[in-house]
């Protein structure tokens, strides 16, 4: 079956970007590169501002991903649900492309009779269980996020618990923005063990600006570095998934 | 995209709306909304003469996925845990095409409401039924996943536990698809989210605890210590302490093992109580079922008080007798 990987950026923020490039455009770029951008808006009890909400929705939309606004207390459940949904969406996209090649024209899963859909769904389920997943987590550490960081940490540990129950491999990387010295800072390099996050999170400092666009761009280059490193090490063919998204 | 509120209001169907399938041409008249969740809206509908439950979602995948589960439920012999699947189709509404499926309408209160209304005597009965069904489900290579009281309905009479919302049901060995924190062993730091029978049995243990804590409780330190401390605070849970502990520790590999332990507990309690039974029944004859347990306790208390009085009387009697003895025989 497919030997591909799913690549996702998971952006956790609580408001509007105010520095650097337009995050919506960078998200669209990510999509072109076969990387999905999912956004979770983390609210306090008061409602997030209208503008921030719109941006969150738009970043996910142009990044081909899923967005959800949520209260901090429900973050754990949401993070794993959004990740899983986005994964299924990506797989479905691939499967639909396959179907089009077999059935011709613009046929998708929805055009099949309900009975046949079930069989396709089994394939989607199977892939969701076995496919390798790379998630780059981007955490907004602007001042207003300060009290939410412990909850964010819990949610991310919970996410790794969910994903590690799968048969497929997972690798994670964590970036925060703004960083100590620059707009974006890597705090955890690609690793299958997200648990190492625990010690890092207690040392995080929060600061003024929200450079969401530059953060997504940094995430993209991290994916690309990883990709070129891999192709240097081994010359195996780019997988089906990477090409077809 | 995730279901959002605009979708929900867009597909709020008025009673009387007719939903007709494109593929199978069956027709359903919407009667009322039964409820909604993250994966869609469920309506009570009329099909010819019978009442059915109809689930609709903008996410055709989740419909297909749930239909797959319901189909495999149907293959589980002798188990009536989930609703039976009646139809799957698409409907061309004025807003666009939308997927739906039709299932058996399962009528009744949810597990906790039922126990509240009919008494705690029903707790072991319903859990024994549930464990029996889970055993069969597990034997067929499935794990229920999102077990919680809201998803368990008691139909009848005679009372029979059934479940709705099969969205979390997962093939054994895969990652659990959907869960609710309080019943999830991963959340409490007590195990993985791999679909195994012991995952469901953990949830069963937590549901037993939930029957004594209608509002549940929050995680503080987590782990087995916190949960068992809460268990020991409730007298009604004490008889089940051993079974709950084993289920939380993942020591039951099969639902049957938990069922047998629970059953022998119930039998033991019955034989222990049988000596008092006649008095007990008289005592609670005019009480409702729901406080039978309470009545039994009161009765014990009364009896204890009675014994205490007897002892005092005896003591006074002896004292008087002794006084008389001394008075007559020493003078
Ligand atoms: N077969 C049925 N018979 C009667 N009522 C039903 C049936 N199926 C669903 N319902 C009602 O509809 C509600 C929502 O259904 P369900 O739980 O399947 O939705 P969901 O989107 O999967 O929700 P959740 O977010 O809890 O997963 C239920 O709480 C229940 O009240």
XYZ file of C-alpha atoms and ligand atoms in Angstrom:
607
model
C 0.000 0.000 0.000
C 1.047 3.660 0.270
C 4.382 4.219 1.902
C 3.741 7.922 2.280
C 3.714 10.200 5.249
C 1.280 12.757 6.500
C 2.723 16.145 7.347
C 0.878 18.557 9.569
C 1.469 21.874 11.231
C -0.557 22.330 14.413
C -0.819 25.962 15.388
C -1.983 26.864 18.890
C -2.772 30.538 19.333
C -5.171 32.880 21.085
C -5.385 35.800 18.762
C -4.326 37.793 15.828
C -0.890 37.913 14.297
C 0.722 41.337 14.401
C 4.179 40.904 12.979
C 5.717 39.828 9.699
C 4.200 38.138 6.673
C 0.554 37.302 6.205
C 0.009 33.880 7.829
C -2.851 33.067 5.474
C -0.558 33.298 2.461
C 2.137 31.187 4.097
C -0.484 28.588 5.000
C -1.527 28.439 1.348
C 2.092 27.876 0.473
C 2.282 25.033 2.978
C -0.665 23.386 1.329
C 1.066 23.558 -2.041
C 4.010 21.793 -0.473
C 1.793 19.000 0.769
C 1.694 20.155 4.374
C -1.627 20.672 6.131
C -2.078 23.565 8.546
C -4.470 23.056 11.473
C -5.255 25.861 13.890
C -6.653 25.755 17.396
C -7.778 29.004 18.971
C -7.411 28.770 22.737
C -9.855 30.989 24.593
C -10.040 32.221 28.137
C -13.552 32.551 29.554
C -14.120 35.707 27.570
C -14.635 35.383 23.875
C -11.729 35.739 21.497
C -11.879 38.814 19.301
C -13.761 38.669 16.047
C -10.690 39.463 13.979
C -8.593 36.772 15.625
C -11.313 34.210 15.056
C -11.513 35.065 11.358
C -7.777 34.744 10.976
C -7.746 31.340 12.671
C -10.443 30.090 10.321
C -8.733 31.511 7.273
C -5.304 30.112 8.054
C -6.757 26.604 8.374
C -8.860 27.030 5.270
C -6.000 28.110 3.073
C -3.737 25.547 4.720
C -6.185 22.770 3.809
C -6.671 21.873 7.460
C -9.109 22.004 10.327
C -9.723 24.844 12.757
C -11.455 24.914 16.081
C -11.968 27.549 18.757
C -11.968 26.056 22.223
C -11.872 26.901 25.925
C -8.561 26.037 27.554
C -10.170 23.304 29.706
C -11.300 21.320 26.655
C -8.013 21.618 24.858
C -6.825 18.011 25.224
C -9.859 16.488 23.551
C -9.820 19.098 20.810
C -6.164 18.751 19.932
C -6.427 15.028 19.348
C -9.738 15.366 17.511
C -8.440 18.072 15.166
C -5.276 16.115 14.405
C -7.219 12.959 13.703
C -9.808 14.745 11.564
C -7.159 16.460 9.499
C -5.367 13.164 9.018
C -8.518 11.480 7.803
C -9.198 14.410 5.489
C -5.771 14.130 3.931
C -6.113 10.400 3.473
C -9.547 10.836 1.999
C -8.101 13.352 -0.447
C -5.551 10.797 -1.576
C -8.108 8.019 -1.802
C -10.403 10.266 -3.819
C -7.585 10.947 -6.260
C -7.079 7.191 -6.597
C -10.778 6.735 -7.210
C -10.747 9.361 -9.916
C -7.980 7.510 -11.673
C -9.960 4.295 -11.534
C -13.434 5.630 -12.173
C -12.505 8.597 -14.314
C -13.905 12.109 -14.392
C -14.647 13.880 -11.157
C -15.872 10.925 -9.168
C -15.289 11.074 -5.420
C -16.282 8.843 -2.573
C -19.568 10.715 -2.234
C -20.590 9.719 -5.753
C -20.408 6.037 -4.954
C -23.505 4.222 -3.749
C -23.563 4.065 0.093
C -22.729 0.353 0.093
C -19.487 0.864 -1.812
C -18.504 3.837 0.356
C -18.162 1.505 3.309
C -15.421 -0.460 1.614
C -13.509 2.684 0.734
C -13.902 3.863 4.305
C -12.247 0.702 5.549
C -9.211 1.578 3.474
C -9.220 5.116 4.878
C -9.444 3.735 8.428
C -6.657 1.296 7.804
C -4.390 4.018 6.450
C -5.196 6.297 9.372
C -3.981 3.571 11.672
C -0.810 2.622 9.869
C 0.482 5.689 8.058
C 3.473 7.628 9.405
C 2.738 11.064 10.755
C 4.914 14.137 11.184
C 3.471 16.923 13.306
C 5.152 20.246 13.806
C 3.589 22.051 16.733
C 3.694 25.840 16.755
C 2.881 27.381 20.107
C 2.018 31.048 20.453
C 3.903 32.332 23.505
C 2.789 35.929 23.361
C 2.024 37.440 26.770
C -1.699 36.560 26.793
C -0.889 32.850 26.450
C 1.058 32.719 29.702
C -1.581 31.157 31.966
C -2.620 28.743 29.225
C 0.774 27.163 28.709
C 0.399 24.450 31.381
C -2.867 23.406 29.711
C -1.190 23.432 26.312
C 1.517 21.156 27.670
C -1.062 18.716 29.074
C -2.897 18.709 25.757
C 0.263 17.944 23.800
C 1.227 15.076 26.100
C -2.292 13.771 25.702
C -1.950 14.038 21.922
C 1.158 11.902 21.948
C -0.710 9.336 24.040
C -3.441 9.151 21.399
C -1.112 9.028 18.442
C 1.277 6.548 19.992
C -1.564 4.060 20.275
C -1.474 3.819 16.472
C 0.567 1.281 14.574
C 2.189 3.904 12.352
C 5.200 5.976 13.412
C 4.914 9.525 14.727
C 7.514 12.232 14.883
C 7.008 15.568 16.563
C 8.779 18.863 16.676
C 7.882 21.946 18.712
C 8.499 25.608 17.915
C 7.427 28.628 19.929
C 6.835 32.161 18.712
C 8.038 34.696 19.642
C 11.297 33.059 20.703
C 13.853 34.350 23.153
C 16.115 35.892 20.543
C 14.205 35.687 17.292
C 10.636 35.592 16.002
C 10.561 31.819 16.130
C 12.518 29.353 18.212
C 12.778 25.596 18.038
C 12.380 24.037 21.473
C 12.140 20.398 20.469
C 13.785 18.875 17.404
C 12.147 16.020 15.493
C 11.620 13.120 17.869
C 9.158 10.279 18.329
C 8.948 11.158 22.029
C 6.865 14.221 22.727
C 7.160 13.507 26.464
C 10.509 15.320 26.536
C 8.385 18.445 26.274
C 7.617 18.446 30.002
C 10.912 19.973 31.120
C 11.037 22.478 28.276
C 7.647 23.992 28.953
C 8.431 25.054 32.491
C 11.310 27.186 31.188
C 9.362 29.035 28.515
C 9.099 32.771 28.730
C 6.310 34.726 27.136
C 6.647 37.981 25.290
C 4.880 40.714 23.366
C 4.461 40.131 19.633
C 2.633 37.460 17.636
C 4.587 36.709 14.436
C 2.335 33.929 13.167
C 3.345 34.205 9.507
C 7.097 33.904 10.121
C 6.385 31.014 12.481
C 4.588 29.017 9.790
C 7.400 29.790 7.381
C 9.971 28.473 9.847
C 7.883 25.335 10.217
C 7.931 24.826 6.458
C 11.678 25.118 6.250
C 12.025 22.606 9.065
C 9.958 20.127 7.067
C 12.026 20.808 3.976
C 15.308 20.371 5.780
C 14.080 17.063 7.094
C 12.996 16.023 3.634
C 16.263 16.920 1.937
C 18.220 15.233 4.690
C 16.231 12.094 4.148
C 16.705 12.118 0.385
C 20.417 12.612 0.905
C 20.563 9.577 3.133
C 18.488 7.357 0.928
C 17.408 7.698 -2.649
C 14.076 6.022 -2.327
C 11.312 7.401 -4.506
C 9.247 10.189 -3.154
C 6.163 8.532 -1.850
C 2.815 8.655 -3.456
C 1.284 10.781 -0.742
C 3.846 13.519 -0.931
C 3.296 13.952 -4.630
C -0.396 13.718 -4.835
C -1.562 16.165 -2.217
C -14.142 20.974 8.206
C -15.547 20.496 11.651
C -19.214 20.801 12.198
C -19.999 24.346 13.123
C -23.076 26.062 14.365
C -24.085 27.431 11.035
C -24.316 23.885 9.764
C -26.452 22.860 12.680
C -28.929 25.663 12.187
C -28.938 25.107 8.458
C -29.992 21.518 8.903
C -32.428 22.034 11.740
C -35.342 20.215 10.195
C -38.869 21.135 11.155
C -41.303 18.426 12.196
C -43.116 17.241 9.103
C -40.114 17.594 6.798
C -39.904 14.660 4.427
C -36.494 13.117 3.856
C -36.264 10.925 0.789
C -33.267 8.811 -0.126
C -31.703 9.222 -3.574
C -30.503 5.626 -3.845
C -33.089 3.486 -2.114
C -36.040 5.850 -2.449
C -37.285 5.292 1.089
C -39.167 8.139 2.667
C -39.067 9.406 6.254
C -41.134 12.048 7.999
C -39.243 13.998 10.653
C -41.070 14.029 14.010
C -38.594 15.768 16.300
C -34.939 16.207 17.175
C -33.572 13.593 19.582
C -30.186 15.144 20.111
C -26.977 16.227 18.501
C -23.292 15.693 19.038
C -19.983 16.349 17.414
C -20.849 14.055 14.539
C -24.302 15.143 13.514
C -27.962 15.460 14.427
C -30.290 12.590 15.295
C -34.010 12.879 14.552
C -36.982 10.773 15.495
C -38.738 9.991 12.228
C -41.631 7.960 10.932
C -41.189 5.382 8.241
C -44.461 3.888 7.074
C -45.803 2.785 10.447
C -42.730 2.460 12.635
C -40.680 5.043 14.470
C -37.002 5.184 13.598
C -33.963 7.254 14.511
C -32.358 9.101 11.605
C -28.837 10.486 11.843
C -27.602 13.186 9.514
C -24.211 14.758 9.131
C -22.383 17.125 6.824
C -19.463 14.782 7.306
C -20.309 11.890 5.010
C -17.235 10.021 6.226
C -18.406 9.813 9.803
C -21.780 8.530 8.580
C -20.060 5.862 6.487
C -17.777 4.970 9.342
C -20.650 4.551 11.827
C -22.600 2.540 9.289
C -19.641 0.181 8.977
C -19.672 -0.338 12.734
C -23.426 -0.918 12.857
C -23.114 -3.472 10.075
C -20.507 -5.406 11.994
C -22.613 -5.137 15.164
C -25.335 -6.946 13.291
C -22.957 -9.856 12.780
C -22.382 -10.264 16.513
C -24.648 -13.179 17.336
C -26.966 -12.926 20.298
C -26.003 -9.417 21.248
C -28.377 -6.500 21.059
C -25.988 -3.867 22.296
C -26.242 -1.351 19.465
C -29.239 -0.196 17.420
C -29.916 -2.214 14.299
C -29.198 -0.515 10.997
C -32.192 -0.016 8.709
C -31.076 2.155 5.789
C -28.207 4.296 4.477
C -28.729 6.969 1.868
C -28.238 10.540 0.688
C -30.888 13.206 0.637
C -31.082 16.041 -1.855
C -32.222 18.881 0.381
C -32.710 22.459 -0.716
C -29.295 23.211 0.812
C -27.481 20.432 -0.991
C -26.787 16.727 -0.765
C -26.439 15.254 2.680
C -25.698 11.749 3.969
C -27.865 10.011 6.531
C -28.558 6.609 7.994
C -31.608 5.161 9.647
C -31.510 2.929 12.699
C -33.759 1.360 15.262
C -35.183 3.927 17.698
C -33.979 3.036 21.157
C -36.390 4.474 23.677
C -35.764 4.929 27.355
C -33.845 6.850 29.981
C -30.056 6.788 30.067
C -28.294 4.534 32.562
C -27.943 7.019 35.416
C -31.465 8.391 35.098
C -32.848 4.875 35.119
C -30.965 3.947 38.289
C -32.059 7.193 39.906
C -35.686 6.512 39.087
C -35.785 2.804 39.812
C -33.276 2.242 42.546
C -29.736 1.106 43.062
C -30.856 -2.553 43.043
C -30.658 -2.242 39.277
C -26.996 -1.298 39.202
C -25.514 -4.824 39.295
C -28.206 -6.171 36.964
C -27.480 -3.633 34.251
C -23.722 -3.927 34.582
C -23.972 -7.717 34.307
C -25.981 -7.278 31.106
C -23.464 -4.800 29.751
C -20.494 -7.042 30.488
C -22.193 -9.905 28.731
C -22.664 -7.788 25.608
C -19.128 -6.463 25.761
C -17.790 -10.002 25.942
C -19.539 -10.820 22.667
C -18.410 -7.598 21.022
C -14.797 -8.229 22.060
C -14.947 -11.824 20.844
C -15.804 -10.418 17.437
C -12.714 -8.246 17.368
C -14.204 -4.874 18.336
C -13.767 -2.524 21.263
C -16.569 -0.080 22.079
C -14.285 2.834 22.961
C -16.517 5.694 24.025
C -18.411 3.918 26.806
C -20.234 6.387 29.045
C -23.615 6.515 30.804
C -25.017 9.019 28.280
C -24.458 6.464 25.547
C -26.271 3.699 27.430
C -30.035 3.550 27.289
C -32.256 1.272 29.378
C -35.164 0.034 27.313
C -37.965 -2.217 28.415
C -39.799 -3.574 30.233
C -38.114 -5.854 31.028
C -35.183 -3.476 31.549
C -32.407 -4.094 29.061
C -29.266 -2.054 28.534
C -28.558 -0.870 24.984
C -26.110 1.566 23.556
C -26.368 4.422 21.119
C -23.520 6.323 19.480
C -21.198 3.717 18.080
C -18.855 6.407 16.713
C -16.013 5.329 19.005
C -16.141 1.625 18.217
C -12.716 0.519 17.044
C -11.169 -2.653 15.635
C -9.124 -4.435 18.303
C -5.472 -3.469 18.289
C -5.938 -0.053 16.659
C -5.933 3.345 18.340
C -9.212 4.267 20.080
C -11.173 6.566 17.784
C -13.262 8.549 20.255
C -13.302 8.751 24.016
C -14.490 10.854 26.932
C -11.877 11.880 29.472
C -13.482 10.664 32.703
C -13.820 7.107 31.350
C -10.513 7.084 29.486
C -7.634 5.279 31.149
C -5.119 7.403 29.240
C -6.504 10.559 30.822
C -5.991 9.132 34.312
C -2.493 7.989 33.442
C -3.525 4.354 33.767
C -2.866 2.910 30.361
C -2.645 3.384 26.620
C -5.346 4.287 24.118
C -4.966 1.023 22.271
C -8.276 -0.699 21.608
C -8.256 -3.744 23.884
C -11.036 -5.308 25.962
C -9.359 -3.933 29.099
C -9.860 -0.413 27.705
C -13.638 -0.899 27.801
C -13.505 -2.595 31.196
C -11.720 0.420 32.656
C -14.637 2.544 31.442
C -17.076 0.082 33.036
C -15.244 0.492 36.359
C -15.455 4.271 36.060
C -19.168 4.068 35.257
C -19.753 2.021 38.396
C -18.070 4.826 40.329
C -20.147 7.380 38.450
C -23.362 5.801 39.776
C -22.316 7.046 43.249
C -21.024 10.407 42.008
C -23.749 11.841 39.776
C -21.558 14.879 39.071
C -18.382 12.789 38.664
C -15.230 14.360 40.142
C -12.219 16.179 38.784
C -8.764 14.827 38.269
C -6.343 16.208 40.828
C -3.353 13.948 41.303
C -4.828 11.359 38.954
C -3.731 7.760 39.083
C -5.213 4.824 40.915
C -4.730 6.445 44.337
C -7.068 9.363 43.712
C -9.810 7.262 42.158
C -9.766 4.607 44.862
C -9.874 7.287 47.537
C -13.099 8.575 45.987
C -14.435 5.016 45.890
C -13.794 4.496 49.595
C -15.712 7.658 50.429
C -18.969 6.083 49.236
C -20.439 3.274 51.326
C -22.484 2.028 48.381
C -19.312 1.406 46.367
C -17.493 -0.532 49.080
C -18.906 -3.926 48.123
C -17.618 -3.382 44.582
C -14.233 -2.013 45.614
C -12.342 -5.149 44.612
C -13.969 -5.419 41.193
C -13.494 -1.723 40.484
C -9.843 -1.848 41.485
C -9.138 -4.809 39.242
C -10.850 -3.166 36.280
C -8.925 0.079 36.763
C -5.634 -1.740 37.024
C -6.346 -3.538 33.779
C -6.323 -6.910 35.465
C -9.356 -8.178 33.633
C -8.349 -9.418 30.213
C -11.865 -10.439 29.286
C -15.283 -8.964 30.107
C -16.408 -12.391 31.333
C -13.866 -12.361 34.145
C -15.217 -9.083 35.448
C -18.742 -10.367 35.036
C -18.037 -13.498 37.051
C -16.480 -11.491 39.887
C -19.428 -9.123 39.948
C -21.873 -11.999 39.845
C -20.280 -13.874 42.719
C -20.320 -10.653 44.733
C -24.032 -10.279 44.162
C -24.692 -13.903 45.062
C -22.600 -13.595 48.203
C -24.495 -10.532 49.339
C -27.763 -12.310 48.751
C -26.838 -15.276 50.899
C -25.483 -12.956 53.594
C -28.712 -11.053 53.686
C -31.092 -13.962 53.351
C -31.441 -14.437 57.108
C -32.825 -10.944 57.530
C -34.829 -11.031 54.386
C -38.298 -11.647 55.837
C -38.027 -8.793 58.316
C -36.426 -6.636 55.689
C -39.259 -7.023 53.256
C -41.880 -6.225 55.873
C -39.901 -3.234 56.918
C -39.664 -1.721 53.467
C -43.010 -2.893 52.210
C -44.459 0.563 51.833
C -41.270 2.202 50.604
C -40.392 2.791 47.013
C -37.680 0.702 45.406
C -35.272 3.557 45.278
C -34.528 3.632 48.971
C -34.514 -0.028 49.674
C -30.787 0.080 50.317
C -31.268 2.915 52.730
C -34.061 1.112 54.525
C -31.866 -1.871 55.045
C -29.276 0.314 56.709
C -31.842 1.977 58.927
C -33.120 -1.377 59.891
C -29.660 -2.486 60.932
C -29.296 0.665 62.981
C -32.621 0.098 64.714
C -31.641 -3.411 65.479
C -28.377 -2.311 66.946
C -30.162 0.230 69.117
C -32.531 -2.509 70.287
C -29.684 -4.710 71.338
C -28.156 -1.881 73.258
C -31.399 -1.354 75.198
C -31.606 -5.038 76.005
C -28.104 -5.001 77.404
C -28.821 -2.025 79.620
C -32.047 -3.566 80.901
C -30.249 -6.780 81.694
C -27.545 -4.871 83.480
C -30.043 -2.917 85.620
C -31.909 -6.104 86.387
C -28.744 -7.822 87.571
C -27.759 -4.780 89.608
C -31.111 -4.703 91.413
C -30.969 -8.435 91.983
C -27.466 -8.093 93.372
C -28.597 -5.250 95.645
C -31.422 -7.312 97.019
C -29.073 -10.230 97.501
C -26.628 -8.109 99.449
C -29.405 -6.494 101.443
C -30.935 -9.770 102.533
C -27.949 -11.975 102.929
C -25.354 -9.746 104.480
C -27.467 -8.104 107.063
N -30.949 4.966 18.019
C -31.289 6.001 18.805
N -32.448 5.960 19.480
C -32.797 6.995 20.279
N -32.078 8.109 20.457
C -30.911 8.224 19.809
C -30.461 7.179 18.954
N -29.270 7.551 18.457
C -28.996 8.766 18.973
N -29.969 9.196 19.784
C -29.996 10.498 20.499
O -29.278 11.472 19.796
C -28.210 12.008 20.572
C -26.974 12.266 19.721
O -26.574 11.065 19.063
P -25.095 10.563 19.029
O -24.570 10.466 20.413
O -25.059 9.373 18.157
O -24.409 11.769 18.283
P -22.883 12.075 18.162
O -22.778 13.156 17.182
O -22.149 10.819 17.910
O -22.593 12.592 19.631
P -21.258 12.594 20.442
O -20.739 13.980 20.338
O -21.752 12.280 21.848
O -20.377 11.546 19.904
C -27.992 10.998 21.666
O -27.504 11.585 22.829
C -29.387 10.428 21.871
O -30.126 11.229 22.742
